[in-house]
Coordinates of C-alpha atoms in Angstrom, one line a residue:
X230 CA 7.6 -8.9 -30.4
X231 CA 10.0 -6.6 -32.3
X232 CA 13.8 -7.0 -32.1
X233 CA 14.3 -4.2 -29.6
X234 CA 11.8 -5.8 -27.2
X235 CA 13.6 -9.2 -27.6
X236 CA 16.9 -7.6 -26.7
X237 CA 15.4 -5.7 -23.7
X238 CA 13.8 -8.9 -22.5
X239 CA 17.1 -10.7 -22.7
X240 CA 18.9 -8.1 -20.8
X241 CA 16.2 -8.1 -18.1
X242 CA 16.4 -11.9 -17.8
X243 CA 20.2 -11.8 -17.6
X244 CA 20.0 -9.1 -14.9
X245 CA 17.4 -11.2 -13.0
X246 CA 19.6 -14.2 -13.1
X247 CA 22.7 -12.3 -11.9
X248 CA 20.8 -10.7 -9.1
X249 CA 19.3 -14.0 -8.0
X250 CA 22.8 -15.5 -7.9
X251 CA 24.2 -12.6 -5.8
X252 CA 21.4 -11.4 -3.6
X253 CA 20.7 -12.2 0.0
X254 CA 24.2 -12.5 1.4
X255 CA 26.7 -10.7 3.6
X256 CA 28.5 -9.1 0.7
X257 CA 25.5 -7.0 0.2
X258 CA 25.8 -5.3 3.6
X259 CA 29.6 -5.0 3.8
X260 CA 30.5 -1.9 5.9
X261 CA 26.8 -1.4 6.8
X262 CA 24.9 -2.1 10.0
X263 CA 21.8 -4.2 10.0
X264 CA 19.4 -1.4 10.4
X265 CA 16.0 -0.7 8.8
X266 CA 15.2 2.0 7.8
X267 CA 18.9 2.8 7.2
X268 CA 19.9 6.0 9.1
X269 CA 20.9 9.3 7.6
X270 CA 24.5 9.0 8.8
X271 CA 26.3 6.0 10.3
X272 CA 29.8 6.1 11.8
X273 CA 31.2 2.7 12.9
X274 CA 34.5 1.0 13.1
X275 CA 33.7 -2.0 11.0
X276 CA 37.0 -3.7 11.4
X277 CA 37.0 -3.2 15.2
X278 CA 36.5 -6.2 17.6
X279 CA 35.7 -3.8 20.5
X280 CA 32.4 -5.0 21.9
X281 CA 30.1 -4.4 24.8
X282 CA 27.6 -6.7 26.5
X283 CA 24.1 -5.8 27.6
X284 CA 21.4 -7.8 29.3
X285 CA 17.6 -7.9 29.3
X286 CA 17.9 -5.9 32.6
X287 CA 19.2 -2.9 30.6
X288 CA 17.6 0.4 31.9
X289 CA 17.7 4.1 31.2
X290 CA 18.2 7.4 32.9
X291 CA 16.8 10.8 31.8
X292 CA 17.3 14.3 32.9
X293 CA 15.0 16.5 35.1
X294 CA 13.4 18.2 32.1
X295 CA 11.5 15.0 31.5
X296 CA 8.4 15.1 33.8
X297 CA 6.4 12.1 35.0
X298 CA 4.3 11.9 31.8
X299 CA 7.4 12.1 29.8
X300 CA 9.1 9.3 31.8
X301 CA 6.0 7.2 31.5
X302 CA 6.2 7.5 27.7
X303 CA 9.8 6.6 27.6
X304 CA 9.4 3.7 30.1
X305 CA 6.6 2.2 28.1
X306 CA 8.4 2.4 24.8
X307 CA 11.8 1.2 26.3
X308 CA 10.1 -1.8 27.8
X309 CA 8.1 -2.5 24.7
X310 CA 11.1 -2.2 22.3
X311 CA 14.2 -3.1 24.4
X312 CA 13.3 -5.0 27.6
X313 CA 10.6 -7.3 26.1
X314 CA 12.6 -7.7 22.9
X315 CA 15.7 -8.9 24.7
X316 CA 13.8 -11.2 27.1
X317 CA 12.1 -12.9 24.2
X318 CA 15.5 -13.6 22.6
X319 CA 17.2 -15.1 25.7
X320 CA 18.8 -18.4 24.8
X321 CA 18.3 -18.0 21.1
X322 CA 20.9 -18.0 18.4
X323 CA 21.8 -15.2 16.1
X324 CA 20.1 -14.6 12.7
X325 CA 21.7 -16.5 9.9
X326 CA 21.7 -15.9 6.1
X327 CA 23.5 -19.0 5.0
X328 CA 25.3 -22.2 6.2
X329 CA 28.2 -21.1 3.9
X330 CA 30.7 -19.1 5.8
X331 CA 31.8 -17.2 2.7
X332 CA 28.4 -15.5 2.3
X333 CA 27.0 -15.7 5.8
X334 CA 27.0 -12.7 8.1
X335 CA 30.5 -12.5 9.7
X336 CA 31.0 -13.7 13.2
X337 CA 34.1 -11.7 14.3
X338 CA 36.2 -12.3 17.3
X339 CA 34.6 -10.2 20.1
X340 CA 36.8 -8.2 22.4
X341 CA 34.3 -7.5 25.2
X342 CA 35.2 -4.4 27.0
X343 CA 32.5 -4.6 29.7
X344 CA 28.8 -4.6 30.4
X345 CA 26.6 -1.6 30.0
X346 CA 23.7 -1.5 32.5
X347 CA 22.0 1.7 31.6
X348 CA 21.3 4.0 28.6
X349 CA 21.6 7.7 29.1
X350 CA 18.8 9.8 27.4
X351 CA 19.3 13.5 26.9
X352 CA 16.2 15.4 25.7
X353 CA 17.3 18.8 24.4
X354 CA 14.2 20.5 23.0
X355 CA 16.2 22.9 20.8
X356 CA 15.6 25.0 17.7
X357 CA 14.0 22.3 15.7
X358 CA 11.3 21.9 18.3
X359 CA 10.4 25.7 18.5
X360 CA 7.2 25.1 16.6
X361 CA 6.3 23.0 19.6
X362 CA 7.5 25.6 22.1
X363 CA 10.7 23.7 22.7
X364 CA 8.9 21.0 24.6
X365 CA 10.6 17.6 24.9
X366 CA 7.2 15.9 25.1
X367 CA 4.9 17.8 22.7
X368 CA 1.5 16.5 21.5
X369 CA 2.3 14.2 18.6
X370 CA 1.6 15.9 15.3
X371 CA 2.9 15.6 11.7
X372 CA 6.1 17.7 11.7
X373 CA 7.2 17.1 15.3
X374 CA 10.9 16.7 15.6
X375 CA 11.7 13.0 15.3
X376 CA 15.5 13.2 15.0
X377 CA 18.0 11.6 17.3
X378 CA 21.7 10.8 17.8
X379 CA 22.7 7.4 19.2
X380 CA 26.2 6.9 20.5
X381 CA 27.6 3.5 21.6
X382 CA 31.1 3.4 23.0
X383 CA 32.9 0.8 25.1
X384 CA 31.8 2.5 28.3
X385 CA 28.4 4.1 27.5
X386 CA 25.3 4.3 25.4
X387 CA 23.8 7.8 24.9
X388 CA 20.7 8.9 23.1
X389 CA 20.3 12.6 22.4
X390 CA 17.0 13.8 20.9
X391 CA 15.0 17.0 20.9
X392 CA 11.8 15.1 21.7
X393 CA 10.7 11.8 23.2
X394 CA 9.6 10.8 19.7
X395 CA 13.2 10.9 18.4
X396 CA 14.2 8.9 21.5
X397 CA 11.6 6.3 20.7
X398 CA 13.0 5.9 17.2
X399 CA 16.5 5.6 18.8
X400 CA 15.2 2.7 20.9
X401 CA 14.3 0.8 17.7
X402 CA 17.7 1.4 16.3
X403 CA 19.5 0.4 19.5
X404 CA 17.4 -2.9 19.5
X405 CA 18.5 -3.6 16.0
X406 CA 22.2 -3.1 16.9
X407 CA 22.1 -5.7 19.7
X408 CA 23.2 -9.1 18.3
X409 CA 23.5 -12.5 19.9
X410 CA 27.0 -13.9 20.3
X411 CA 27.9 -17.6 19.8
X412 CA 27.7 -18.1 23.6
X413 CA 24.2 -16.5 23.6
X414 CA 25.2 -13.1 25.1
X415 CA 23.6 -9.8 23.9
X416 CA 26.4 -7.8 22.4
X417 CA 27.1 -4.6 20.3
X418 CA 30.3 -4.8 18.3
X419 CA 32.2 -2.6 15.7
X420 CA 32.6 0.1 18.3
X421 CA 32.6 3.0 18.5
X422 CA 29.2 3.7 16.7
X423 CA 27.6 7.1 16.2
X424 CA 24.3 7.3 14.4
X425 CA 22.8 10.7 13.4
X426 CA 19.3 10.2 12.1
X427 CA 16.2 12.0 11.0
X428 CA 13.4 11.2 8.6
X429 CA 13.4 12.3 4.9
X430 CA 9.6 12.9 5.0
X431 CA 7.2 13.9 7.7
X432 CA 4.4 11.6 6.6
X433 CA 5.2 7.9 6.5
X434 CA 2.1 5.8 6.6
X435 CA 0.0 2.8 5.8
X436 CA -3.6 2.7 4.7
X437 CA -5.6 -0.2 6.1
X438 CA -9.0 -1.2 4.5
X439 CA -11.2 -3.1 6.9
X440 CA -14.3 -2.2 4.8
X441 CA -13.8 -4.9 2.3
X442 CA -12.9 -7.8 4.6
X443 CA -13.3 -7.0 8.2
X444 CA -10.5 -6.9 10.7
X445 CA -11.0 -7.4 14.5
X446 CA -10.4 -4.2 16.5
X447 CA -7.6 -6.0 18.4
X448 CA -5.4 -6.2 15.2
X449 CA -5.1 -2.5 14.9
X450 CA -2.8 -2.1 17.8
X451 CA -0.6 -4.8 16.4
X452 CA -0.4 -2.9 13.2
X453 CA 0.6 0.3 15.1
X454 CA 3.4 -1.6 16.9
X455 CA 4.6 -3.0 13.6
X456 CA 4.6 0.4 11.9
X457 CA 6.5 1.9 14.8
X458 CA 9.2 -0.8 14.5
X459 CA 10.1 0.6 11.0
X460 CA 9.7 4.2 12.1
X461 CA 6.4 4.8 10.2
X462 CA 4.2 7.4 11.9
X463 CA 0.7 7.3 10.2
X464 CA -2.1 4.7 10.0
X465 CA -4.9 5.6 7.6
X466 CA -8.1 3.6 8.1
X467 CA -10.6 3.3 5.2
X468 CA -13.8 3.3 7.2
X469 CA -16.4 2.8 4.6
X470 CA -16.9 1.6 1.1
X471 CA -19.6 0.0 -1.1
X472 CA -19.4 -3.2 0.8
X473 CA -19.5 -2.2 4.5
X474 CA -19.5 0.8 6.9
X475 CA -17.0 0.1 9.7
X476 CA -17.2 3.3 11.8
X477 CA -19.8 3.8 14.6
X478 CA -21.7 7.1 14.3
X479 CA -23.8 8.3 17.2
X480 CA -26.2 10.4 15.3
X481 CA -26.8 7.8 12.5
X482 CA -26.1 4.5 14.2
X483 CA -27.9 2.4 11.5
X484 CA -24.9 3.0 9.2
X485 CA -22.7 0.4 11.0
X486 CA -25.6 -1.6 12.4
X487 CA -27.0 -2.5 9.0
X488 CA -23.8 -2.4 6.9
X489 CA -21.6 -4.8 8.9
X490 CA -21.6 -8.6 8.9
X491 CA -20.5 -8.7 12.5
X492 CA -21.1 -6.0 15.1
X493 CA -18.1 -7.1 17.1
X494 CA -15.9 -5.8 14.3
X495 CA -17.4 -2.3 14.3
X496 CA -14.9 0.4 15.2
X497 CA -16.8 2.1 18.0
X498 CA -15.9 5.7 18.9
X499 CA -14.7 4.6 22.3
X500 CA -12.3 2.1 20.6
X501 CA -11.1 4.6 18.0
X502 CA -10.3 7.2 20.8
X503 CA -8.4 4.4 22.6
X504 CA -6.6 3.5 19.3
X505 CA -5.7 7.1 18.6
X506 CA -4.2 7.4 22.1
X507 CA -2.3 4.2 21.7
X508 CA -0.9 5.4 18.4
X509 CA 0.3 8.6 20.1
X510 CA 2.2 6.4 22.6
X511 CA 4.1 4.9 19.7
X512 CA 4.4 8.1 17.7
X513 CA 1.8 7.0 15.1
X514 CA -1.0 9.3 14.0
X515 CA -4.3 7.5 13.3
X516 CA -6.8 9.1 11.0
X517 CA -10.0 8.0 9.1
X518 CA -11.4 8.1 5.6
X519 CA -15.0 8.3 4.6
X520 CA -15.0 8.0 0.8
X521 CA -17.7 10.1 -1.0
X522 CA -19.7 10.5 -3.2
X523 CA -18.9 7.2 -4.9
X524 CA -18.0 4.0 -3.0
X525 CA -21.1 4.6 -0.8
X526 CA -23.5 1.8 -1.5
X527 CA -23.3 0.5 2.1
X528 CA -24.8 3.8 3.4
X529 CA -28.2 2.8 1.8
X530 CA -28.5 -0.3 3.9
X531 CA -29.0 1.7 7.1
X532 CA -30.8 4.7 5.5
X533 CA -32.6 3.7 2.3
X534 CA -32.7 6.5 -0.3
X535 CA -29.5 8.3 0.5
X536 CA -27.7 6.4 -2.3
X537 CA -29.1 6.6 -5.8
X538 CA -30.3 3.2 -7.0
X539 CA -28.3 2.2 -10.0
X540 CA -28.3 -1.5 -9.3
X541 CA -30.4 -2.5 -12.4
X542 CA -27.7 -1.2 -14.7
X543 CA -24.9 -2.7 -12.6
X544 CA -26.5 -6.1 -12.7
X545 CA -27.3 -5.9 -16.4
X546 CA -23.6 -5.2 -17.1
X547 CA -22.5 -7.8 -14.5
X548 CA -20.0 -5.1 -13.6
X549 CA -16.9 -6.1 -11.7
X550 CA -16.8 -4.6 -8.2
X551 CA -20.3 -3.4 -8.8
X552 CA -20.8 -2.4 -5.1
X553 CA -18.2 0.4 -5.7
X554 CA -20.4 2.2 -8.3
X555 CA -23.5 3.6 -6.6
X556 CA -23.2 7.3 -5.5
X557 CA -24.9 9.4 -2.9
X558 CA -28.3 10.7 -3.9
X559 CA -28.3 14.5 -3.9
X560 CA -32.1 14.7 -4.2
X561 CA -32.6 13.2 -0.7
X562 CA -32.4 15.9 2.0
X563 CA -31.2 13.3 4.5
X564 CA -28.1 12.6 2.3
X565 CA -26.7 16.1 3.1
X566 CA -27.5 15.9 6.8
X567 CA -25.9 12.5 7.1
X568 CA -22.8 13.5 5.2
X569 CA -22.3 16.5 7.4
X570 CA -22.8 14.5 10.6
X571 CA -20.5 11.6 9.6
X572 CA -17.6 13.9 8.7
X573 CA -18.0 15.9 11.9
X574 CA -18.0 12.7 14.0
X575 CA -15.0 11.2 12.2
X576 CA -13.0 14.5 12.8
X577 CA -14.0 14.7 16.4
X578 CA -13.1 11.1 17.1
X579 CA -9.9 10.8 15.2
X580 CA -8.2 14.2 15.2
X581 CA -6.5 16.6 12.7
X582 CA -7.2 14.9 9.4
X583 CA -10.2 13.6 7.6
X584 CA -9.9 11.8 4.2
X585 CA -13.0 12.4 2.1
X586 CA -12.0 10.2 -0.8
X587 CA -13.5 11.5 -4.1
X588 CA -11.9 8.7 -6.2
X589 CA -13.5 6.7 -9.0
X590 CA -16.8 8.5 -9.2
X591 CA -18.9 6.9 -12.0
X592 CA -21.2 9.8 -12.9
X593 CA -23.2 7.4 -15.0
X594 CA -24.5 5.9 -11.8
X595 CA -26.6 9.0 -11.3
X596 CA -27.8 8.9 -14.9
X597 CA -28.7 5.2 -14.7
X598 CA -30.4 5.5 -11.3
X599 CA -34.1 5.2 -10.6
X600 CA -33.9 8.7 -9.0
X601 CA -32.4 10.4 -12.0
X602 CA -35.5 12.5 -12.7
X603 CA -35.5 13.7 -9.1
X604 CA -31.7 14.3 -9.4
X605 CA -32.1 16.4 -12.5
X606 CA -34.7 18.6 -10.8
X607 CA -32.5 19.0 -7.7
X608 CA -29.6 20.0 -10.0
X609 CA -31.8 22.5 -11.8
X610 CA -33.0 24.0 -8.5
X611 CA -29.4 24.3 -7.3
X612 CA -28.0 25.6 -10.6
X613 CA -25.8 22.6 -11.3
X614 CA -25.6 22.1 -15.0
X615 CA -24.2 18.5 -15.5
X616 CA -23.2 15.4 -13.6
X617 CA -19.5 16.4 -13.5
X618 CA -20.5 19.6 -11.8
X619 CA -22.6 17.5 -9.4
X620 CA -19.5 15.5 -8.6
X621 CA -17.7 18.8 -8.0
X622 CA -20.4 19.9 -5.7
X623 CA -20.2 16.8 -3.5
X624 CA -16.4 17.2 -3.3
X625 CA -16.7 20.9 -2.4
X626 CA -19.3 20.2 0.3
X627 CA -17.3 17.4 1.9
X628 CA -14.1 19.4 2.0
X629 CA -15.9 22.5 3.3
X630 CA -17.5 20.4 6.2
X631 CA -14.0 19.2 7.2
X632 CA -12.5 22.7 7.0
X633 CA -15.4 24.3 8.9
X634 CA -14.8 21.7 11.7
X635 CA -11.3 22.8 12.1
X636 CA -9.7 19.7 10.4
X637 CA -7.6 19.3 7.3
X638 CA -9.2 17.4 4.4
X639 CA -7.3 14.8 2.3
X640 CA -8.6 13.9 -1.1
X641 CA -7.7 11.3 -3.8
X642 CA -6.0 12.6 -6.9
X643 CA -9.1 12.8 -9.0
X644 CA -10.5 15.6 -6.9
X645 CA -7.3 17.6 -7.9
X646 CA -7.1 16.4 -11.5
X647 CA -10.8 17.4 -12.0
X648 CA -10.0 20.8 -10.5
X649 CA -12.2 20.2 -7.5
X650 CA -9.6 20.4 -4.7
X651 CA -9.8 23.1 -2.1
X652 CA -6.4 24.8 -1.6
X653 CA -6.5 23.7 2.0
X654 CA -6.7 20.0 1.0
X655 CA -3.9 17.5 0.9
X656 CA -3.7 15.7 -2.5
X657 CA -3.3 11.9 -2.2
X658 CA -1.7 10.7 -5.4
X659 CA -2.6 7.0 -5.9
X660 CA -2.3 6.2 -9.6
X661 CA -0.6 8.8 -11.8
X662 CA 2.7 10.0 -10.4
X663 CA 2.9 12.8 -13.0
X664 CA 0.3 14.6 -10.8
X665 CA 2.8 14.9 -8.0
X666 CA 4.7 17.7 -9.5
X667 CA 1.6 19.4 -11.0
X668 CA 0.0 19.5 -7.6
X669 CA 3.2 20.7 -5.9
X670 CA 3.6 23.4 -8.4
X671 CA 0.0 24.5 -7.8
X672 CA 0.8 24.9 -4.2
X673 CA -0.8 21.8 -2.7
X674 CA 0.6 19.5 -0.1
X675 CA 0.9 16.0 -1.5
X676 CA 1.0 12.4 -0.1
X677 CA 2.3 9.7 -2.5
X678 CA 0.8 6.2 -2.8
X679 CA 1.4 5.6 -6.5
X680 CA 3.8 2.7 -6.8
X681 CA 3.2 1.7 -3.2
X682 CA 0.1 -0.5 -3.5
X683 CA 0.6 -3.6 -1.4
X684 CA -2.3 -5.4 -3.1
X685 CA -0.6 -5.4 -6.5
X686 CA 1.8 -8.0 -8.0
X687 CA 3.4 -5.3 -10.2
X688 CA 2.9 -2.0 -8.4
X689 CA 4.6 0.1 -11.0
X690 CA 2.8 -1.3 -14.0
X691 CA 0.3 1.4 -15.0
X692 CA -2.1 1.4 -17.8
X693 CA -0.9 4.6 -19.5
X694 CA 2.7 3.3 -19.8
X695 CA 2.6 -0.5 -19.9
X696 CA 5.3 -0.8 -22.5
X697 CA 7.9 0.8 -20.2
X698 CA 6.8 0.3 -16.6
X699 CA 5.6 -3.3 -17.0
X700 CA 8.8 -4.4 -18.6
X701 CA 10.8 -3.1 -15.6
X702 CA 8.9 -4.8 -12.8
X703 CA 9.4 -8.2 -11.2
X704 CA 7.1 -11.1 -11.7
X705 CA 8.0 -12.8 -8.4
X706 CA 5.7 -11.7 -5.6
X707 CA 8.4 -11.1 -3.0
X708 CA 10.6 -9.2 -5.5
X709 CA 7.9 -6.6 -6.0
X710 CA 9.5 -5.4 -2.7
X711 CA 12.4 -4.3 -4.9
X712 CA 10.1 -2.4 -7.2
X713 CA 8.7 -0.4 -4.4
X714 CA 12.1 0.1 -2.9
X715 CA 13.6 1.4 -6.1
X716 CA 10.7 3.7 -6.8
X717 CA 11.4 7.4 -5.9
X718 CA 9.2 9.7 -7.9
X719 CA 10.5 12.8 -6.3
X720 CA 14.2 12.1 -6.4
X721 CA 14.9 14.9 -8.8
X722 CA 12.6 17.5 -7.1
X723 CA 14.2 20.6 -5.8
X724 CA 14.3 21.4 -2.1
X725 CA 11.6 24.0 -2.7
X726 CA 9.4 21.5 -4.5
X727 CA 10.0 18.9 -1.7
X728 CA 8.6 21.3 0.9
X729 CA 5.1 20.4 -0.4
X730 CA 5.7 16.7 -0.5
X731 CA 4.6 15.5 3.0
X732 CA 5.6 11.9 2.3
X733 CA 3.6 8.8 1.4
X734 CA 1.6 5.8 2.4
X735 CA 1.7 2.2 1.4
X736 CA -1.9 1.1 0.6
X737 CA -3.3 -2.3 1.6
X738 CA -6.7 -2.5 -0.2
X739 CA -8.8 -5.2 1.4
X740 CA -10.4 -7.2 -1.3
X741 CA -8.1 -10.1 -0.8
X742 CA -6.8 -9.7 2.7
X743 CA -8.1 -10.3 6.1
X744 CA -6.7 -11.3 9.5
X745 CA -5.3 -14.6 8.1
X746 CA -2.9 -13.0 5.7
X747 CA -2.7 -9.3 6.6
X748 CA 0.8 -9.2 8.1
X749 CA 2.2 -11.4 5.3
X750 CA 0.6 -9.3 2.6
X751 CA 1.6 -6.0 4.2
X752 CA 4.7 -6.4 6.3
X753 CA 6.6 -8.8 4.1
X754 CA 7.2 -5.8 1.8
X755 CA 6.3 -2.7 3.7
X756 CA 9.9 -2.2 5.0
X757 CA 10.8 -1.1 1.5
X758 CA 8.3 1.7 1.6
X759 CA 9.2 2.6 5.1
X760 CA 12.9 2.9 4.1
X761 CA 12.1 4.9 1.1
X762 CA 10.2 7.4 3.2
X763 CA 12.7 7.6 6.0
X764 CA 16.1 7.1 4.6
X765 CA 18.2 9.5 2.4
X766 CA 17.5 9.3 -1.3
X767 CA 21.0 7.9 -1.8
X768 CA 20.2 4.7 0.0
X769 CA 19.1 2.6 -3.0
X770 CA 20.7 -0.8 -2.9
X771 CA 17.8 -3.4 -3.0
X772 CA 20.2 -6.3 -2.2
X773 CA 21.3 -4.6 1.0
X774 CA 17.8 -3.8 2.0
X775 CA 16.7 -7.4 1.4
X776 CA 19.3 -8.7 3.9
X777 CA 18.6 -5.9 6.5
X778 CA 14.8 -6.4 6.1
X779 CA 15.2 -10.1 6.6
X780 CA 17.1 -9.4 9.8
X781 CA 14.4 -7.0 11.0
X782 CA 11.7 -9.5 10.3
X783 CA 13.5 -11.9 12.5
X784 CA 13.8 -9.4 15.4
X785 CA 10.1 -8.5 15.0
X786 CA 9.0 -12.1 15.0
X787 CA 10.9 -12.6 18.2
X788 CA 9.0 -9.6 19.7
X789 CA 5.7 -11.0 18.7
X790 CA 5.3 -8.6 15.7
X791 CA 5.1 -9.4 12.0
X792 CA 3.6 -12.7 13.1
X793 CA 2.5 -14.6 9.9
X794 CA 4.9 -12.6 7.7
X795 CA 7.0 -14.7 5.3
X796 CA 10.7 -14.2 4.5
X797 CA 12.0 -12.3 1.5
X798 CA 14.8 -14.8 0.8
X799 CA 16.4 -17.9 2.4
X800 CA 17.7 -17.4 5.9
X801 CA 17.3 -18.8 9.4
X802 CA 15.5 -17.1 12.3
X803 CA 15.1 -18.9 15.6
X804 CA 12.2 -17.5 17.7
X805 CA 9.9 -18.5 20.4
X806 CA 6.2 -19.0 19.8
X807 CA 3.6 -17.8 22.3

């Protein structure tokens, strides 16, 4: 190691020691409210003792412009977030950071001014909702107005929002504001409080991968509820890979019948439609991914011959993750029929977006396959000159099917970097953040997952820049939360450039996660990603986030969410178990 590296290492170790000594205490959230993700604008009287009391019987009123369906949505979410959350906390003590008064969250003298029995909700429609015809309860889509204003005074609580989705977010913020006093009352202090809030990015998601290790259908609704608690609005399901094929197709049912260990874990179309509807109730869009032309070995189990057989070469090399290598066989006519049908059914079942993958295509899989001579002949007949062009052809066909079906394709970054991306496709950057600006400048919409991989110990350590990025990431598992929190690859983008950045997704690849550790692996750290995608770019203090995220974890454990999720740091959370 050269002297400069020794000095850098020393500085990093010193910084680490200092941050360990100081993190996780009330000093980190001085003059802040315990809210995650932190709102765009917070006005509170932090030295005020003025306080109101609420009870688990708290209700709401809403104006006549909210019809029965609108009221049903609000009632369901109010009960889910506020009523149930408060009832499950009755008799419990407040969240604690430390037994030492000097660094524990302050317990100020409370001057209770009265009890508030009802929250007033005002739905305004307004200019921001014009794209949705000014409706207060539009169909949930990416770009719907999710803003809100929450006002808490000594005599009232008011939520003002253009749409019900902003009001739903306000419920989450209100729930976080309610603390438990020493005599076990539900209180809101530091009044008056006014919170003006809206998301930084339209697309705030999580990718779930049940195709490596299966997840029971029942877990997906719990994931949606957990995402909603941090104001995320997208769940991306990776439906197929080399290992299994999770999605039920009607026209080609053998895909999931033969390529699943357990038929009870297949995501049937009826269940997916139910899940999509449930997501809409929480303001979470659910969409599916069918990765092609690589990552498709499982397709061959149900329909032999649609995947080129390159297993001999894979076994000879004893290749790691060998199931990911085989590619669809273009010389088999059934391959193209199956591809068209699957993409059509996924679009019809899920909705507006279909992710068609396109990542990590090993073109040598075609060259090494038993069918290579047939593939060469097919390529010649179709005027395809080489295997890279064959990859291009598969990408083009997949995107065209999605577009022709009236949906929007999403592709992994390789499709763009290889110049195979249709202009109507959204580019999903997962590895090389340098591609974000290139794609934006080329006029593409972009989703960012680079740096937000929840399966990684060091999410910012990338092969092309190990000397710099790997020296600046944390080795402690929970502290990689800080790496993701501090990572903002578009912070210096202009407003014009940001117009094409839809947002991002945390990715939970499933090779080492199943139902036993899913929530710990994902939601112990996901709040960092959620805050980066919602909060203003100026909200950057990882110590503050750590305290607030620990508080949110406590609240969600009490609500029955985040179950199995470990803490980020030492603290005490009393909660009831079911």
